[in-house]
């Protein structure tokens, strides 16, 4: 299990309450972006070490083809110690942008995760994905504004990430791709056509 301290330090209860109120009134949700962040989100200071109590009441599991879902109801309780650590963490500066200001600022690597920090115009909507050295797509996680860049989290798993290729696409165009029906080579070919920005990064070099 991973814990993102940056995202975990954001208290979004006021925004969630506003969304619930909007649902009741049949109104659109309030806009949440870099300009309105402070209006809806409070910051929480997370200590360097603490005990976490966690309860799980429902588990979902999907087939690899995403055609079926298994669901298990129950109650599982856990309590364990959390300590911040930067062991095995590396940062690689990239600082590449195109004429539209779209690009990659830097990446961060941990033993389990890759985070790509992208530069994006605030008035656009984009999706960032990355392929490993063998052309296989890394599973995406959260993406959100972190300062002046967007942090895109991806799971390393068993991927060979000694070399990664990052693609930044228009969000709607990327979502139209039926990725479940494509071989890795076909997906990469489609990304080559759609990408607004592309860069290849060697991660095995000091």
mmCIF file of C-alpha atoms in Angstrom:
data_model
loop_
_atom_site.group_PDB
_atom_site.id
_atom_site.type_symbol
_atom_site.label_atom_id
_atom_site.label_comp_id
_atom_site.label_asym_id
_atom_site.label_seq_id
_atom_site.Cartn_x
_atom_site.Cartn_y
_atom_site.Cartn_z
ATOM 1 C CA UNK A 1 0.000 0.000 0.000
ATOM 2 C CA UNK A 2 1.231 3.489 -0.842
ATOM 3 C CA UNK A 3 0.432 6.799 0.808
ATOM 4 C CA UNK A 4 0.860 10.136 -0.927
ATOM 5 C CA UNK A 5 1.641 12.636 1.823
ATOM 6 C CA UNK A 6 1.058 15.607 -0.459
ATOM 7 C CA UNK A 7 -2.432 14.509 -1.420
ATOM 8 C CA UNK A 8 -3.157 13.188 2.072
ATOM 9 C CA UNK A 9 -2.490 16.630 3.508
ATOM 10 C CA UNK A 10 -5.435 18.087 1.581
ATOM 11 C CA UNK A 11 -8.700 18.320 3.535
ATOM 12 C CA UNK A 12 -11.409 18.418 0.864
ATOM 13 C CA UNK A 13 -14.453 18.067 3.158
ATOM 14 C CA UNK A 14 -15.740 21.572 2.385
ATOM 15 C CA UNK A 15 -15.619 20.843 -1.334
ATOM 16 C CA UNK A 16 -17.352 17.467 -0.890
ATOM 17 C CA UNK A 17 -20.116 19.127 1.141
ATOM 18 C CA UNK A 18 -20.556 21.723 -1.612
ATOM 19 C CA UNK A 19 -20.838 18.928 -4.200
ATOM 20 C CA UNK A 20 -23.470 17.132 -2.109
ATOM 21 C CA UNK A 21 -25.438 20.371 -1.842
ATOM 22 C CA UNK A 22 -25.149 20.857 -5.612
ATOM 23 C CA UNK A 23 -26.475 17.321 -6.160
ATOM 24 C CA UNK A 24 -29.498 18.062 -3.987
ATOM 25 C CA UNK A 25 -30.234 21.238 -5.952
ATOM 26 C CA UNK A 26 -29.488 19.704 -9.346
ATOM 27 C CA UNK A 27 -26.717 22.239 -9.918
ATOM 28 C CA UNK A 28 -23.210 21.741 -11.383
ATOM 29 C CA UNK A 29 -20.322 21.173 -9.001
ATOM 30 C CA UNK A 30 -18.240 24.213 -8.023
ATOM 31 C CA UNK A 31 -15.115 24.553 -10.117
ATOM 32 C CA UNK A 32 -11.953 23.242 -8.467
ATOM 33 C CA UNK A 33 -8.699 24.380 -10.051
ATOM 34 C CA UNK A 34 -5.479 26.145 -9.141
ATOM 35 C CA UNK A 35 -7.268 29.476 -8.726
ATOM 36 C CA UNK A 36 -10.073 28.134 -6.465
ATOM 37 C CA UNK A 37 -7.959 25.589 -4.560
ATOM 38 C CA UNK A 38 -7.621 27.694 -1.392
ATOM 39 C CA UNK A 39 -11.348 28.434 -1.398
ATOM 40 C CA UNK A 40 -12.292 24.756 -1.057
ATOM 41 C CA UNK A 41 -9.239 22.870 0.231
ATOM 42 C CA UNK A 42 -7.600 23.146 3.662
ATOM 43 C CA UNK A 43 -4.068 21.967 4.406
ATOM 44 C CA UNK A 44 -3.393 19.356 7.118
ATOM 45 C CA UNK A 45 0.041 18.958 8.670
ATOM 46 C CA UNK A 46 0.945 15.259 8.688
ATOM 47 C CA UNK A 47 3.554 14.191 11.276
ATOM 48 C CA UNK A 48 6.641 12.265 10.201
ATOM 49 C CA UNK A 49 5.496 9.189 12.126
ATOM 50 C CA UNK A 50 2.049 8.151 13.342
ATOM 51 C CA UNK A 51 -0.245 5.153 13.871
ATOM 52 C CA UNK A 52 -2.898 4.527 11.229
ATOM 53 C CA UNK A 53 -6.193 2.754 11.946
ATOM 54 C CA UNK A 54 -7.891 1.516 8.791
ATOM 55 C CA UNK A 55 -11.197 -0.240 8.182
ATOM 56 C CA UNK A 56 -12.156 -1.940 4.907
ATOM 57 C CA UNK A 57 -15.788 -2.903 4.255
ATOM 58 C CA UNK A 58 -15.841 -3.801 0.569
ATOM 59 C CA UNK A 59 -13.323 -5.202 -1.919
ATOM 60 C CA UNK A 60 -13.641 -5.163 -5.711
ATOM 61 C CA UNK A 61 -11.539 -7.195 -8.131
ATOM 62 C CA UNK A 62 -11.730 -6.926 -11.911
ATOM 63 C CA UNK A 63 -10.800 -9.451 -14.581
ATOM 64 C CA UNK A 64 -7.779 -8.610 -16.704
ATOM 65 C CA UNK A 65 -10.137 -8.054 -19.665
ATOM 66 C CA UNK A 66 -12.277 -5.663 -17.545
ATOM 67 C CA UNK A 67 -15.351 -7.682 -18.508
ATOM 68 C CA UNK A 68 -16.420 -8.869 -15.039
ATOM 69 C CA UNK A 69 -16.156 -7.800 -11.415
ATOM 70 C CA UNK A 70 -15.919 -9.746 -8.169
ATOM 71 C CA UNK A 71 -17.242 -8.082 -5.013
ATOM 72 C CA UNK A 72 -16.729 -9.152 -1.398
ATOM 73 C CA UNK A 73 -18.451 -7.501 1.560
ATOM 74 C CA UNK A 74 -17.084 -7.813 5.068
ATOM 75 C CA UNK A 75 -15.116 -5.988 7.729
ATOM 76 C CA UNK A 76 -11.356 -5.941 7.995
ATOM 77 C CA UNK A 77 -9.558 -3.830 10.604
ATOM 78 C CA UNK A 78 -5.891 -2.885 10.552
ATOM 79 C CA UNK A 79 -3.650 -0.774 12.767
ATOM 80 C CA UNK A 80 -0.021 -0.087 11.917
ATOM 81 C CA UNK A 81 2.779 2.440 12.249
ATOM 82 C CA UNK A 82 3.527 4.838 9.386
ATOM 83 C CA UNK A 83 6.928 6.507 9.007
ATOM 84 C CA UNK A 84 7.945 8.819 6.180
ATOM 85 C CA UNK A 85 10.911 7.584 4.168
ATOM 86 C CA UNK A 86 12.772 8.714 1.059
ATOM 87 C CA UNK A 87 14.780 5.493 0.779
ATOM 88 C CA UNK A 88 15.315 4.520 -2.848
ATOM 89 C CA UNK A 89 13.802 7.750 -4.149
ATOM 90 C CA UNK A 90 15.387 9.549 -7.115
ATOM 91 C CA UNK A 91 14.528 12.686 -9.046
ATOM 92 C CA UNK A 92 15.548 13.260 -12.689
ATOM 93 C CA UNK A 93 15.293 16.700 -14.247
ATOM 94 C CA UNK A 94 13.903 16.753 -17.796
ATOM 95 C CA UNK A 95 12.779 20.344 -18.410
ATOM 96 C CA UNK A 96 11.475 19.862 -21.949
ATOM 97 C CA UNK A 97 8.527 21.810 -23.400
ATOM 98 C CA UNK A 98 7.053 22.429 -26.823
ATOM 99 C CA UNK A 99 5.915 25.774 -28.264
ATOM 100 C CA UNK A 100 2.532 25.425 -26.517
ATOM 101 C CA UNK A 101 4.186 25.088 -23.114
ATOM 102 C CA UNK A 102 3.348 21.385 -22.858
ATOM 103 C CA UNK A 103 6.108 19.134 -21.574
ATOM 104 C CA UNK A 104 7.823 17.325 -18.725
ATOM 105 C CA UNK A 105 9.510 19.205 -15.903
ATOM 106 C CA UNK A 106 10.966 16.254 -13.985
ATOM 107 C CA UNK A 107 10.223 12.704 -12.856
ATOM 108 C CA UNK A 108 10.487 11.015 -9.465
ATOM 109 C CA UNK A 109 11.203 7.316 -8.959
ATOM 110 C CA UNK A 110 10.593 5.165 -5.892
ATOM 111 C CA UNK A 111 10.949 1.364 -5.654
ATOM 112 C CA UNK A 112 7.238 1.004 -6.555
ATOM 113 C CA UNK A 113 6.148 4.156 -8.350
ATOM 114 C CA UNK A 114 6.954 6.636 -11.097
ATOM 115 C CA UNK A 115 5.681 10.215 -10.861
ATOM 116 C CA UNK A 116 5.835 12.391 -13.979
ATOM 117 C CA UNK A 117 5.562 16.139 -13.339
ATOM 118 C CA UNK A 118 4.187 17.776 -16.460
ATOM 119 C CA UNK A 119 3.881 21.381 -17.586
ATOM 120 C CA UNK A 120 0.417 22.098 -18.999
ATOM 121 C CA UNK A 121 -1.557 25.214 -19.964
ATOM 122 C CA UNK A 122 -4.194 25.835 -17.298
ATOM 123 C CA UNK A 123 -6.973 26.275 -19.863
ATOM 124 C CA UNK A 124 -6.481 22.837 -21.444
ATOM 125 C CA UNK A 125 -7.352 19.235 -20.587
ATOM 126 C CA UNK A 126 -4.609 16.645 -21.008
ATOM 127 C CA UNK A 127 -3.762 13.022 -20.224
ATOM 128 C CA UNK A 128 -0.240 11.759 -19.550
ATOM 129 C CA UNK A 129 0.789 8.157 -20.060
ATOM 130 C CA UNK A 130 4.156 6.385 -20.152
ATOM 131 C CA UNK A 131 5.477 3.241 -21.838
ATOM 132 C CA UNK A 132 8.329 1.152 -20.464
ATOM 133 C CA UNK A 133 11.413 0.037 -22.416
ATOM 134 C CA UNK A 134 9.372 -2.791 -23.991
ATOM 135 C CA UNK A 135 6.539 -0.513 -25.099
ATOM 136 C CA UNK A 136 4.167 -1.646 -22.348
ATOM 137 C CA UNK A 137 1.952 0.986 -20.727
ATOM 138 C CA UNK A 138 2.364 1.711 -17.025
ATOM 139 C CA UNK A 139 -0.844 1.662 -15.002
ATOM 140 C CA UNK A 140 -1.932 5.180 -14.112
ATOM 141 C CA UNK A 141 -2.915 6.451 -10.684
ATOM 142 C CA UNK A 142 -3.853 9.910 -9.489
ATOM 143 C CA UNK A 143 -3.021 13.130 -11.298
ATOM 144 C CA UNK A 144 -3.352 16.580 -9.755
ATOM 145 C CA UNK A 145 -1.744 20.005 -9.700
ATOM 146 C CA UNK A 146 1.348 20.169 -7.508
ATOM 147 C CA UNK A 147 2.565 23.750 -7.481
ATOM 148 C CA UNK A 148 3.089 24.854 -11.077
ATOM 149 C CA UNK A 149 3.147 21.321 -12.524
ATOM 150 C CA UNK A 150 0.777 18.338 -12.691
ATOM 151 C CA UNK A 151 1.852 15.230 -10.807
ATOM 152 C CA UNK A 152 0.956 12.041 -12.705
ATOM 153 C CA UNK A 153 1.398 8.879 -10.618
ATOM 154 C CA UNK A 154 2.108 5.512 -12.275
ATOM 155 C CA UNK A 155 2.719 2.019 -10.899
ATOM 156 C CA UNK A 156 6.063 0.412 -11.780
ATOM 157 C CA UNK A 157 5.227 -3.223 -10.962
ATOM 158 C CA UNK A 158 7.367 -5.596 -13.051
ATOM 159 C CA UNK A 159 7.999 -3.066 -15.820
ATOM 160 C CA UNK A 160 11.481 -2.401 -17.200
ATOM 161 C CA UNK A 161 11.724 1.331 -16.561
ATOM 162 C CA UNK A 162 15.398 1.736 -17.431
ATOM 163 C CA UNK A 163 13.902 3.719 -20.315
ATOM 164 C CA UNK A 164 10.455 5.307 -20.429
ATOM 165 C CA UNK A 165 8.627 7.214 -23.137
ATOM 166 C CA UNK A 166 6.157 9.830 -21.931
ATOM 167 C CA UNK A 167 3.216 10.924 -24.085
ATOM 168 C CA UNK A 168 0.958 13.891 -23.321
ATOM 169 C CA UNK A 169 -2.308 13.821 -25.274
ATOM 170 C CA UNK A 170 -5.512 15.776 -25.447
ATOM 171 C CA UNK A 171 -7.691 14.211 -22.753
ATOM 172 C CA UNK A 172 -10.762 13.566 -24.904
ATOM 173 C CA UNK A 173 -8.711 12.152 -27.783
ATOM 174 C CA UNK A 174 -6.916 9.747 -25.442
ATOM 175 C CA UNK A 175 -10.160 8.554 -23.865
ATOM 176 C CA UNK A 176 -11.548 7.662 -27.290
ATOM 177 C CA UNK A 177 -8.837 5.003 -27.724
ATOM 178 C CA UNK A 178 -10.161 1.482 -27.047
ATOM 179 C CA UNK A 179 -7.037 0.420 -25.206
ATOM 180 C CA UNK A 180 -8.428 -2.995 -24.221
ATOM 181 C CA UNK A 181 -8.428 -4.142 -27.852
ATOM 182 C CA UNK A 182 -4.941 -2.940 -28.768
ATOM 183 C CA UNK A 183 -1.627 -4.780 -28.658
ATOM 184 C CA UNK A 184 1.243 -2.812 -27.070
ATOM 185 C CA UNK A 185 2.596 -1.981 -30.527
ATOM 186 C CA UNK A 186 -0.769 -0.756 -31.753
ATOM 187 C CA UNK A 187 -1.236 1.400 -28.665
ATOM 188 C CA UNK A 188 2.185 2.964 -29.103
ATOM 189 C CA UNK A 189 1.431 3.672 -32.745
ATOM 190 C CA UNK A 190 -1.798 5.395 -31.767
ATOM 191 C CA UNK A 191 -0.004 7.467 -29.137
ATOM 192 C CA UNK A 192 2.563 8.513 -31.722
ATOM 193 C CA UNK A 193 -0.289 9.902 -33.821
ATOM 194 C CA UNK A 194 -2.165 11.636 -30.993
ATOM 195 C CA UNK A 195 0.582 12.942 -28.741
ATOM 196 C CA UNK A 196 0.921 16.688 -28.346
ATOM 197 C CA UNK A 197 4.257 16.085 -26.637
ATOM 198 C CA UNK A 198 6.605 13.097 -26.447
ATOM 199 C CA UNK A 199 9.951 12.507 -24.774
ATOM 200 C CA UNK A 200 12.098 9.440 -24.003
ATOM 201 C CA UNK A 201 13.946 9.400 -20.676
ATOM 202 C CA UNK A 202 16.810 7.140 -19.611
ATOM 203 C CA UNK A 203 16.368 6.370 -15.927
ATOM 204 C CA UNK A 204 19.314 3.992 -15.408
ATOM 205 C CA UNK A 205 21.918 6.735 -15.704
ATOM 206 C CA UNK A 206 23.274 8.526 -12.638
#
